GROMACS .gro file of C-alpha atoms in nm:
model
  262
    1UNK     CA    1  15.507  12.316  17.458
    2UNK     CA    2  15.595  11.998  17.268
    3UNK     CA    3  15.359  11.802  17.493
    4UNK     CA    4  15.076  12.050  17.427
    5UNK     CA    5  15.130  12.030  17.051
    6UNK     CA    6  15.140  11.650  17.061
    7UNK     CA    7  14.828  11.626  17.275
    8UNK     CA    8  14.640  11.866  17.044
    9UNK     CA    9  14.732  11.665  16.738
   10UNK     CA   10  14.642  11.341  16.917
   11UNK     CA   11  14.300  11.473  17.025
   12UNK     CA   12  14.235  11.597  16.671
   13UNK     CA   13  14.331  11.261  16.522
   14UNK     CA   14  14.112  11.072  16.769
   15UNK     CA   15  13.820  11.306  16.696
   16UNK     CA   16  13.855  11.250  16.322
   17UNK     CA   17  13.876  10.874  16.377
   18UNK     CA   18  13.556  10.874  16.587
   19UNK     CA   19  13.385  11.087  16.324
   20UNK     CA   20  13.489  10.850  16.047
   21UNK     CA   21  13.367  10.546  16.240
   22UNK     CA   22  13.033  10.714  16.303
   23UNK     CA   23  12.989  10.798  15.934
   24UNK     CA   24  13.082  10.444  15.828
   25UNK     CA   25  12.799  10.308  16.044
   26UNK     CA   26  12.533  10.521  15.874
   27UNK     CA   27  12.264  10.348  15.667
   28UNK     CA   28  11.962  10.505  15.495
   29UNK     CA   29  12.085  10.844  15.612
   30UNK     CA   30  12.062  11.199  15.481
   31UNK     CA   31  12.359  11.388  15.340
   32UNK     CA   32  12.338  11.766  15.388
   33UNK     CA   33  12.563  11.961  15.151
   34UNK     CA   34  12.613  12.311  15.287
   35UNK     CA   35  12.572  12.435  15.644
   36UNK     CA   36  12.433  12.780  15.578
   37UNK     CA   37  12.098  12.898  15.712
   38UNK     CA   38  11.905  12.624  15.533
   39UNK     CA   39  12.152  12.350  15.626
   40UNK     CA   40  12.159  12.457  15.991
   41UNK     CA   41  11.781  12.461  16.030
   42UNK     CA   42  11.751  12.130  15.848
   43UNK     CA   43  12.017  11.965  16.067
   44UNK     CA   44  11.850  12.086  16.387
   45UNK     CA   45  11.513  11.952  16.274
   46UNK     CA   46  11.648  11.614  16.163
   47UNK     CA   47  11.840  11.583  16.490
   48UNK     CA   48  11.527  11.653  16.691
   49UNK     CA   49  11.339  11.381  16.502
   50UNK     CA   50  11.621  11.127  16.533
   51UNK     CA   51  11.693  11.107  16.159
   52UNK     CA   52  12.056  11.003  16.090
   53UNK     CA   53  12.251  11.253  15.880
   54UNK     CA   54  12.598  11.381  15.794
   55UNK     CA   55  12.695  11.734  15.689
   56UNK     CA   56  12.954  11.835  15.428
   57UNK     CA   57  13.085  12.192  15.440
   58UNK     CA   58  13.425  12.338  15.353
   59UNK     CA   59  13.405  12.634  15.592
   60UNK     CA   60  13.619  12.625  15.907
   61UNK     CA   61  13.358  12.841  16.081
   62UNK     CA   62  13.086  12.590  15.999
   63UNK     CA   63  13.310  12.308  16.125
   64UNK     CA   64  13.328  12.475  16.467
   65UNK     CA   65  12.950  12.505  16.477
   66UNK     CA   66  12.911  12.141  16.373
   67UNK     CA   67  13.152  12.027  16.644
   68UNK     CA   68  12.960  12.232  16.900
   69UNK     CA   69  12.640  12.047  16.815
   70UNK     CA   70  12.826  11.714  16.785
   71UNK     CA   71  12.690  11.651  16.435
   72UNK     CA   72  12.862  11.401  16.209
   73UNK     CA   73  13.038  11.607  15.945
   74UNK     CA   74  13.322  11.634  15.695
   75UNK     CA   75  13.509  11.960  15.640
   76UNK     CA   76  13.553  11.937  15.263
   77UNK     CA   77  13.423  12.037  14.920
   78UNK     CA   78  13.084  11.871  14.866
   79UNK     CA   79  13.128  11.872  14.487
   80UNK     CA   80  13.422  11.628  14.517
   81UNK     CA   81  13.318  11.274  14.420
   82UNK     CA   82  13.558  11.115  14.671
   83UNK     CA   83  13.408  11.321  14.953
   84UNK     CA   84  13.058  11.205  14.858
   85UNK     CA   85  13.177  10.846  14.856
   86UNK     CA   86  13.340  10.890  15.197
   87UNK     CA   87  13.005  10.988  15.354
   88UNK     CA   88  12.832  10.681  15.210
   89UNK     CA   89  12.635  10.822  14.919
   90UNK     CA   90  12.585  10.465  14.797
   91UNK     CA   91  12.407  10.382  15.127
   92UNK     CA   92  12.224  10.711  15.177
   93UNK     CA   93  11.850  10.760  15.147
   94UNK     CA   94  11.853  11.128  15.052
   95UNK     CA   95  12.092  11.409  14.974
   96UNK     CA   96  12.003  11.774  15.032
   97UNK     CA   97  12.197  12.014  14.811
   98UNK     CA   98  12.193  12.361  14.968
   99UNK     CA   99  12.505  12.539  14.846
  100UNK     CA  100  12.498  12.915  14.789
  101UNK     CA  101  12.565  12.894  14.414
  102UNK     CA  102  12.305  12.766  14.168
  103UNK     CA  103  12.584  12.651  13.934
  104UNK     CA  104  12.742  12.444  14.214
  105UNK     CA  105  12.401  12.300  14.303
  106UNK     CA  106  12.340  12.189  13.945
  107UNK     CA  107  12.687  12.033  13.919
  108UNK     CA  108  12.650  11.858  14.257
  109UNK     CA  109  12.303  11.729  14.164
  110UNK     CA  110  12.444  11.573  13.847
  111UNK     CA  111  12.737  11.421  14.040
  112UNK     CA  112  12.516  11.277  14.315
  113UNK     CA  113  12.270  11.130  14.065
  114UNK     CA  114  12.554  10.964  13.871
  115UNK     CA  115  12.705  10.813  14.187
  116UNK     CA  116  12.370  10.680  14.312
  117UNK     CA  117  12.079  10.694  14.063
  118UNK     CA  118  11.838  10.568  14.333
  119UNK     CA  119  11.906  10.840  14.589
  120UNK     CA  120  11.647  11.110  14.654
  121UNK     CA  121  11.799  11.444  14.554
  122UNK     CA  122  11.645  11.755  14.712
  123UNK     CA  123  11.809  12.063  14.562
  124UNK     CA  124  11.792  12.432  14.647
  125UNK     CA  125  11.757  12.693  14.376
  126UNK     CA  126  11.787  13.068  14.412
  127UNK     CA  127  11.637  13.160  14.074
  128UNK     CA  128  11.317  13.005  13.932
  129UNK     CA  129  11.488  12.948  13.596
  130UNK     CA  130  11.733  12.712  13.771
  131UNK     CA  131  11.455  12.467  13.862
  132UNK     CA  132  11.440  12.313  13.515
  133UNK     CA  133  11.818  12.264  13.506
  134UNK     CA  134  11.819  12.097  13.848
  135UNK     CA  135  11.541  11.857  13.744
  136UNK     CA  136  11.726  11.774  13.423
  137UNK     CA  137  12.043  11.709  13.626
  138UNK     CA  138  11.860  11.448  13.834
  139UNK     CA  139  11.694  11.633  14.122
  140UNK     CA  140  11.390  11.458  14.265
  141UNK     CA  141  11.253  11.780  14.411
  142UNK     CA  142  11.359  12.143  14.389
  143UNK     CA  143  11.300  12.396  14.667
  144UNK     CA  144  11.301  12.766  14.583
  145UNK     CA  145  11.329  12.956  14.916
  146UNK     CA  146  11.256  13.295  14.759
  147UNK     CA  147  10.936  13.168  14.595
  148UNK     CA  148  10.823  12.990  14.913
  149UNK     CA  149  10.889  13.303  15.116
  150UNK     CA  150  10.684  13.517  14.876
  151UNK     CA  151  10.395  13.267  14.883
  152UNK     CA  152  10.402  13.265  15.262
  153UNK     CA  153  10.386  13.646  15.275
  154UNK     CA  154  10.096  13.647  15.028
  155UNK     CA  155   9.911  13.391  15.242
  156UNK     CA  156   9.953  13.612  15.550
  157UNK     CA  157   9.787  13.896  15.358
  158UNK     CA  158   9.518  13.698  15.174
  159UNK     CA  159   9.442  13.414  15.422
  160UNK     CA  160   9.572  13.533  15.762
  161UNK     CA  161   9.383  13.284  15.981
  162UNK     CA  162   9.473  12.981  15.767
  163UNK     CA  163   9.834  13.098  15.761
  164UNK     CA  164   9.840  13.133  16.140
  165UNK     CA  165   9.699  12.782  16.181
  166UNK     CA  166   9.972  12.629  15.964
  167UNK     CA  167  10.237  12.831  16.148
  168UNK     CA  168  10.108  12.694  16.479
  169UNK     CA  169  10.193  12.336  16.378
  170UNK     CA  170  10.540  12.255  16.513
  171UNK     CA  171  10.758  12.260  16.822
  172UNK     CA  172  10.877  12.618  16.776
  173UNK     CA  173  10.528  12.770  16.777
  174UNK     CA  174  10.455  12.704  17.144
  175UNK     CA  175  10.120  12.551  17.044
  176UNK     CA  176  10.050  12.190  17.134
  177UNK     CA  177  10.001  12.067  16.777
  178UNK     CA  178  10.208  11.843  16.552
  179UNK     CA  179  10.185  11.715  16.196
  180UNK     CA  180  10.334  11.369  16.149
  181UNK     CA  181  10.323  11.076  15.908
  182UNK     CA  182  10.342  10.702  15.969
  183UNK     CA  183  10.311  10.391  15.755
  184UNK     CA  184  10.076  10.110  15.856
  185UNK     CA  185  10.276   9.788  15.836
  186UNK     CA  186  10.126   9.448  15.765
  187UNK     CA  187  10.164   9.368  16.138
  188UNK     CA  188   9.958   9.666  16.249
  189UNK     CA  189   9.649   9.557  16.447
  190UNK     CA  190   9.445   9.822  16.266
  191UNK     CA  191   9.501   9.701  15.911
  192UNK     CA  192   9.158   9.595  15.788
  193UNK     CA  193   8.978   9.832  16.025
  194UNK     CA  194   8.823  10.171  15.957
  195UNK     CA  195   8.959  10.522  16.005
  196UNK     CA  196   8.696  10.579  16.276
  197UNK     CA  197   8.819  10.275  16.472
  198UNK     CA  198   9.176  10.403  16.452
  199UNK     CA  199   9.079  10.750  16.573
  200UNK     CA  200   8.840  10.637  16.849
  201UNK     CA  201   9.097  10.481  17.080
  202UNK     CA  202   9.052  10.633  17.429
  203UNK     CA  203   9.421  10.720  17.448
  204UNK     CA  204   9.437  10.882  17.101
  205UNK     CA  205   9.108  11.068  17.073
  206UNK     CA  206   9.298  11.395  17.016
  207UNK     CA  207   9.451  11.267  16.690
  208UNK     CA  208   9.295  11.328  16.350
  209UNK     CA  209   9.389  11.143  16.030
  210UNK     CA  210   9.394  11.432  15.783
  211UNK     CA  211   9.505  11.224  15.482
  212UNK     CA  212   9.593  10.874  15.365
  213UNK     CA  213   9.827  10.788  15.082
  214UNK     CA  214   9.759  10.449  14.924
  215UNK     CA  215  10.034  10.224  14.794
  216UNK     CA  216   9.919  10.292  14.440
  217UNK     CA  217   9.980  10.665  14.490
  218UNK     CA  218   9.617  10.770  14.548
  219UNK     CA  219   9.573  11.047  14.808
  220UNK     CA  220   9.263  11.057  15.028
  221UNK     CA  221   9.229  11.395  15.197
  222UNK     CA  222   9.005  11.397  15.503
  223UNK     CA  223   8.923  11.025  15.454
  224UNK     CA  224   8.571  10.916  15.544
  225UNK     CA  225   8.511  10.723  15.865
  226UNK     CA  226   8.430  10.401  15.679
  227UNK     CA  227   8.754  10.394  15.474
  228UNK     CA  228   8.941  10.068  15.541
  229UNK     CA  229   9.308  10.099  15.641
  230UNK     CA  230   9.536   9.882  15.427
  231UNK     CA  231   9.893   9.763  15.479
  232UNK     CA  232  10.132  10.014  15.326
  233UNK     CA  233   9.900  10.311  15.371
  234UNK     CA  234  10.078  10.626  15.490
  235UNK     CA  235   9.871  10.821  15.743
  236UNK     CA  236   9.922  11.195  15.789
  237UNK     CA  237   9.814  11.287  16.141
  238UNK     CA  238   9.751  11.608  16.328
  239UNK     CA  239   9.722  11.643  16.705
  240UNK     CA  240   9.911  11.682  17.033
  241UNK     CA  241  10.256  11.520  17.033
  242UNK     CA  242  10.175  11.285  17.322
  243UNK     CA  243   9.858  11.159  17.150
  244UNK     CA  244  10.045  11.106  16.823
  245UNK     CA  245  10.300  10.894  17.007
  246UNK     CA  246  10.018  10.691  17.163
  247UNK     CA  247   9.863  10.650  16.819
  248UNK     CA  248  10.191  10.515  16.686
  249UNK     CA  249  10.220  10.268  16.975
  250UNK     CA  250   9.861  10.146  16.950
  251UNK     CA  251   9.785  10.156  16.578
  252UNK     CA  252  10.108  10.131  16.384
  253UNK     CA  253  10.376   9.964  16.594
  254UNK     CA  254  10.306   9.588  16.616
  255UNK     CA  255  10.154   9.499  16.952
  256UNK     CA  256  10.402   9.316  17.173
  257UNK     CA  257  10.264   9.041  17.388
  258UNK     CA  258  10.428   8.923  17.708
  259UNK     CA  259  10.534   8.556  17.700
  260UNK     CA  260  10.300   8.326  17.884
  261UNK     CA  261  10.415   8.226  18.233
  262UNK     CA  262  10.360   7.885  18.384
   0.00000   0.00000   0.00000
């Protein structure tokens, strides 16, 4: 019995140590505060896309779920400044605040913004009147699930076909369509070329550039064929996943040349 107790404590300590080491290695990551329905779906999606993240939730039940999925996590109160520091809020790219209480979300938004004024704060709000408070507290964007749900239902009634098309974009739909975004770097072989040239590659003919965002903030929806691609442009693409990956390899990722052999 003593051996079993010792081994259990040892395994728990080693698990916590591995978790801490993994969190300390994170850079430009996402912090998810709350592992309810929104936090769970967000974590699964970020995991599928290879985005580094860590979850904070005080629930023992959530901790078991997090361990099952092998997500980096801390079982603690997300509103605690020391907890936020322990998950690298100073190194994080974004923080998603999805607690069940609007009051806690406002307080946590203010705390996160004070600890790292540069971090992107995406906050959840249950009531529309909370949106203004969250923005004043430092939220970059506010998501109102109830409002989004109502708008989606209205779209199904008013614009059923357009709604079905948008719903078909994604892995879960079973339809071979994806919506993705990439940034053209200065090393991209297609900087200085036209949208038509980027789309006309034999291996990526199934991909369509539906929008371009310029460095200055200008958005070009359905850009014309003769539009010149510039370094720093963000392309929003739609098409089959395999073709989008080929597009990334050919148009955005710098071409890698094999060293010359003698």
